[in-house]
Short mmCIF file of C-alpha atoms in Angstrom, two decimals:
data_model
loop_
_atom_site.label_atom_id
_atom_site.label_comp_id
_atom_site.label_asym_id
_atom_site.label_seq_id
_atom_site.Cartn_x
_atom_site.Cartn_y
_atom_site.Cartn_z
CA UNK W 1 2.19 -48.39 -74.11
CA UNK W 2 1.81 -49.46 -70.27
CA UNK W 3 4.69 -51.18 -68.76
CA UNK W 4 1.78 -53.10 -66.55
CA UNK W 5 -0.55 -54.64 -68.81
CA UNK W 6 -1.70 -58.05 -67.08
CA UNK W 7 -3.08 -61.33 -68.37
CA UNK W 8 -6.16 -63.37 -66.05
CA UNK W 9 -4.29 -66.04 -64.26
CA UNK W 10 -5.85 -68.60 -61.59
CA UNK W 11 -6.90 -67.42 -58.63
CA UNK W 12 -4.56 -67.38 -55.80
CA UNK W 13 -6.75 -69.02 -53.08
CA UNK W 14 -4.15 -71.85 -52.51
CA UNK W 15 -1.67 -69.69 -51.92
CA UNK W 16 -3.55 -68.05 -48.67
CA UNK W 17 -4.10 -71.40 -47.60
CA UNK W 18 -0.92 -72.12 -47.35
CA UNK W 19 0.04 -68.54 -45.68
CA UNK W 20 -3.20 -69.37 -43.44
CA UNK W 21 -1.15 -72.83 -42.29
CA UNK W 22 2.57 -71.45 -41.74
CA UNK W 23 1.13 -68.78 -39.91
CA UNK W 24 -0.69 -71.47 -37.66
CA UNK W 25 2.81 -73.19 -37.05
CA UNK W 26 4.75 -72.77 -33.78
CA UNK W 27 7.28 -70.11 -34.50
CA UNK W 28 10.95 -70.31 -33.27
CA UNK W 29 12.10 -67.87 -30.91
CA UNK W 30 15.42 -67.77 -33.35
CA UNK W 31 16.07 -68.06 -36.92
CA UNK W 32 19.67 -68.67 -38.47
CA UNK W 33 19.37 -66.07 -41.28
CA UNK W 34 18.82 -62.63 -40.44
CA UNK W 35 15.44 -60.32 -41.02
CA UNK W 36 16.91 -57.19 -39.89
CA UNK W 37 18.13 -55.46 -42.99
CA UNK W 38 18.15 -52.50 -45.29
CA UNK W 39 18.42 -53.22 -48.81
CA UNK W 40 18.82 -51.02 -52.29
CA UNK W 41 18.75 -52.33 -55.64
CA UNK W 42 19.15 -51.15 -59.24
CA UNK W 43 15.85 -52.50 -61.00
CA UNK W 44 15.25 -53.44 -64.54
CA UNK W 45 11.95 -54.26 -65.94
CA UNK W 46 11.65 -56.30 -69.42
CA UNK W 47 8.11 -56.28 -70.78
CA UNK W 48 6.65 -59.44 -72.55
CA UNK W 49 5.04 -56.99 -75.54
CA UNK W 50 6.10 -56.62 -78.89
CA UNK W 51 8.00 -53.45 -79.35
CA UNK W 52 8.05 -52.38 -75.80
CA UNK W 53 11.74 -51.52 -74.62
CA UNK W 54 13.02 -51.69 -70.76
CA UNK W 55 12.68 -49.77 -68.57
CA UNK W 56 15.52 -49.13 -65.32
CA UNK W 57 14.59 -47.49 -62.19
CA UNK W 58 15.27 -48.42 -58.18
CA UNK W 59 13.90 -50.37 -55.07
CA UNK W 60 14.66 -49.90 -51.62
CA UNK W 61 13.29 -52.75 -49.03
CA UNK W 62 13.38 -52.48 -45.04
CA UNK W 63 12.74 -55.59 -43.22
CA UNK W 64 12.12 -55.46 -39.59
CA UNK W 65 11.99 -58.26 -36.72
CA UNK W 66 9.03 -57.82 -34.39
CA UNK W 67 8.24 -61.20 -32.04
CA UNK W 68 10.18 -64.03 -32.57
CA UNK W 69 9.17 -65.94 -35.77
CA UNK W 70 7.57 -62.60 -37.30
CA UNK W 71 8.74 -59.26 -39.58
CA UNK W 72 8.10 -56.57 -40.95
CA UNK W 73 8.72 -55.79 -44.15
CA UNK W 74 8.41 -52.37 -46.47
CA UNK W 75 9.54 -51.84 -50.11
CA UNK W 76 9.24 -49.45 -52.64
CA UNK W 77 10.06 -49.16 -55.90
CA UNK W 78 10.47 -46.58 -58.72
CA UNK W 79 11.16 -47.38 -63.11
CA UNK W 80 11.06 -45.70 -66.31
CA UNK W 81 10.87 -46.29 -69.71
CA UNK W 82 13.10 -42.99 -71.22
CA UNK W 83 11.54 -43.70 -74.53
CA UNK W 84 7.88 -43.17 -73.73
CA UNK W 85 8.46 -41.51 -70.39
CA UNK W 86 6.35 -43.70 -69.01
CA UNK W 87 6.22 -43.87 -65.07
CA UNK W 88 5.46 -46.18 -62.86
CA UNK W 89 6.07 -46.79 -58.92
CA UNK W 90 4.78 -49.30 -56.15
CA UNK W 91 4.38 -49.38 -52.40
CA UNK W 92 4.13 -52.50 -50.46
CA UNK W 93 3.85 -53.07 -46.65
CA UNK W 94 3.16 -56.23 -44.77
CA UNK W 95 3.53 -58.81 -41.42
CA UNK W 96 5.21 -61.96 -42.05
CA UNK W 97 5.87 -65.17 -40.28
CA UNK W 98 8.62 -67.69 -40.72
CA UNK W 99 9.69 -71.22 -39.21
CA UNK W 100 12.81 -73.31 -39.67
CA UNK W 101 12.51 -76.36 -41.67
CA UNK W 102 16.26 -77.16 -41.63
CA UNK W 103 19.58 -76.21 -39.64
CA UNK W 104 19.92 -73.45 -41.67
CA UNK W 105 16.66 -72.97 -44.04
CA UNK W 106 13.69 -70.84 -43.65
CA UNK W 107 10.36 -71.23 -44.94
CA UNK W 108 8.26 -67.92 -44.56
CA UNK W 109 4.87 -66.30 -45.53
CA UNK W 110 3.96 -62.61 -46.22
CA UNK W 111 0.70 -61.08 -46.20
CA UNK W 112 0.70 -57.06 -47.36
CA UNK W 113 -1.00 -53.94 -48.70
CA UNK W 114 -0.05 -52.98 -52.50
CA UNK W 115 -0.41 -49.47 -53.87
CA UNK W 116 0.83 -49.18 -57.39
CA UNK W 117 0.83 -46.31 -59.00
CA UNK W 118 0.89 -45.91 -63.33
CA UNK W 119 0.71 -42.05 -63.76
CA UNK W 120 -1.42 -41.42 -66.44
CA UNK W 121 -4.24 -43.28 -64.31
CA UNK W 122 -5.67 -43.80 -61.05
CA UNK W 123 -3.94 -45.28 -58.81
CA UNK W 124 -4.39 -49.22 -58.45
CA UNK W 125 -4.40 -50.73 -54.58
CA UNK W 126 -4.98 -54.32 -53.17
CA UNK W 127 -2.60 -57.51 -51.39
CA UNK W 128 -0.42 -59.67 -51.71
CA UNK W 129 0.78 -63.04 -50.45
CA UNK W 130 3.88 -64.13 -50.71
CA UNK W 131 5.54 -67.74 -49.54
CA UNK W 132 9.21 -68.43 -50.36
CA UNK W 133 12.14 -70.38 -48.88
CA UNK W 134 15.61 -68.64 -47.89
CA UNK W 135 18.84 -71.55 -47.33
CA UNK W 136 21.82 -70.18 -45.92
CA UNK W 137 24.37 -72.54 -47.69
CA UNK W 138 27.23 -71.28 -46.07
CA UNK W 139 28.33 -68.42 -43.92
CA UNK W 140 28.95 -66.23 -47.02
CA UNK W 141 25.84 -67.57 -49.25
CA UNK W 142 21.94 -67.47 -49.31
CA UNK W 143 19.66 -68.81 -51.74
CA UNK W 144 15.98 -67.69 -51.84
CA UNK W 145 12.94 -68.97 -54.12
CA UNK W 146 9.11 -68.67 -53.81
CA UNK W 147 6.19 -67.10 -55.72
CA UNK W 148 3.70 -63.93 -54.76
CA UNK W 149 0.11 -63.97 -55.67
CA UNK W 150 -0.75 -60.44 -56.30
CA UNK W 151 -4.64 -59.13 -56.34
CA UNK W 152 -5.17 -55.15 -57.56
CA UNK W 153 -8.51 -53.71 -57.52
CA UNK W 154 -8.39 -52.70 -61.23
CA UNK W 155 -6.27 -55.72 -62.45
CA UNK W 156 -6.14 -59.31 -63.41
CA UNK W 157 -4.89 -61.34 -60.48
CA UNK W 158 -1.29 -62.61 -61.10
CA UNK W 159 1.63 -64.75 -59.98
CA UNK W 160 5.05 -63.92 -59.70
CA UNK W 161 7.50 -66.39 -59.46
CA UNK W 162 11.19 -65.27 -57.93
CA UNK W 163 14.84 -66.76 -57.29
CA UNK W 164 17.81 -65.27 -55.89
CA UNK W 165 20.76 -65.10 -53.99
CA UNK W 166 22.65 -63.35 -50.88
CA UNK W 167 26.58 -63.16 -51.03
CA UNK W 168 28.07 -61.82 -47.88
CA UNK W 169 30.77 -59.27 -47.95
CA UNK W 170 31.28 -58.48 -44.82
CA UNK W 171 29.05 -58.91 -41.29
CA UNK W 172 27.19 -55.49 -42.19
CA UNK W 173 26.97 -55.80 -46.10
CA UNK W 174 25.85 -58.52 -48.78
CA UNK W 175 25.57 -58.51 -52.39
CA UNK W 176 22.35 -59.48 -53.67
CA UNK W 177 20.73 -60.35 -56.86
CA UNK W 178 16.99 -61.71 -58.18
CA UNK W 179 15.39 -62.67 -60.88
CA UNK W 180 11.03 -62.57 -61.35
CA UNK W 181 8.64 -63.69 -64.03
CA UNK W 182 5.26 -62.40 -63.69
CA UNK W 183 2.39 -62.56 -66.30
CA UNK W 184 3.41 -59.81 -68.54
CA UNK W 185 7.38 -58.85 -67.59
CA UNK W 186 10.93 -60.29 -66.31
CA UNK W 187 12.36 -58.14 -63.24
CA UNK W 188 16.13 -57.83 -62.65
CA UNK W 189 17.65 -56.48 -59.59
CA UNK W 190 21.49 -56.55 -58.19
CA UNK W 191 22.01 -54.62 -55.20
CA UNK W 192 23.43 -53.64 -51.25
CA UNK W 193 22.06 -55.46 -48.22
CA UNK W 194 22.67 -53.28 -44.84
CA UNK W 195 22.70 -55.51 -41.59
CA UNK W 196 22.88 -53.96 -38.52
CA UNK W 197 25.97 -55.20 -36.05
CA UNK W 198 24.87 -53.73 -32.99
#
């Protein structure tokens, strides 16, 4: 049974609006939370189908600054379902733009290229857009919400909605965990968030 099966949702044009207008807005030439960082995470996927049992795999994220008020960003992740030993991975790369809404609060917008890749058929490729909010609360903790309207050639379109959180262990490492609901599955993730201290 595919761990991927989608339902139609409403199309995402809003959402690319909205990218379309924070990208318009002035960006700061310095942000208080910090887009330099390698993460990896432990990943658990929970389909929404009858009988259909988790599956655990991994995702590793870079995230990159390039001119002030812009990053890059690359993830990929990997997760199996032992029982059927079914496979499935994804590749995402994109450019996104952020401005400062608050002393310490970020709101951003991501626009990238999605590869995803089921195994037993071709692969599936397309965008996505994501817009979310990150709030530093304190020095040691960061909040993070938003939704990503994903579009695959050979898929319904769907929204994810996400929440998480940033707890900082030291200046080069935070612990970090997130929570998504998509059409079809719930997404788990705790993991390691490398900063750089150079």
């Amino acid at each position: 049974m595919s761990l991927t099966r989608r339902r139609p949702m409403v199309s995402g044009v809003r959402f690319a609006g909205v990218a379309m207008l924070l990208g318009a807005a002035s960006p700061l030439t310095a942000a208080p939370l910090d887009y330099n960082y390698l993460q990896a995470s432990w990943l658990r996927v929970s389909p929404d189908l009858a009988h259909a049992e988790d599956a655990d795999g991994y995702e590793a994220r870079l995230s990159a600054p390039l001119e002030p008020g812009s990053f890059l960003r690359v993830s990929y992740s990997r997760y199996k379902n032992d029982a059927s030993n079914a496979e499935v991975s994804a590749l995402s790369g994109g450019i996104g733009m952020f401005s400062r809404i608050a002393e310490h609060a970020d709101i951003y917008g991501l626009v990238s290229y999605e590869t995803l890749d089921r195994k037993v058929v071709d692969k599936d490729s397309g965008y996505a857009i994501e817009l979310g909010l990150r709030w530093a609360t304190s020095s040691r903790l960061e909040l993070d919400a938003g939704a990503r309207y994903l579009n695959l050639d050979d898929s319904p379109d769907e929204v994810i909605w996400f929440g998480g959180l940033a707890v900082q262990l030291s200046p080069a490492i935070a612990l970090t965990a997130q929570y998504s609901q998509g059409d079809d599955d719930r997404r788990y993730t705790a993991g390691l968030r490398f900063f750089s201290t150079e």
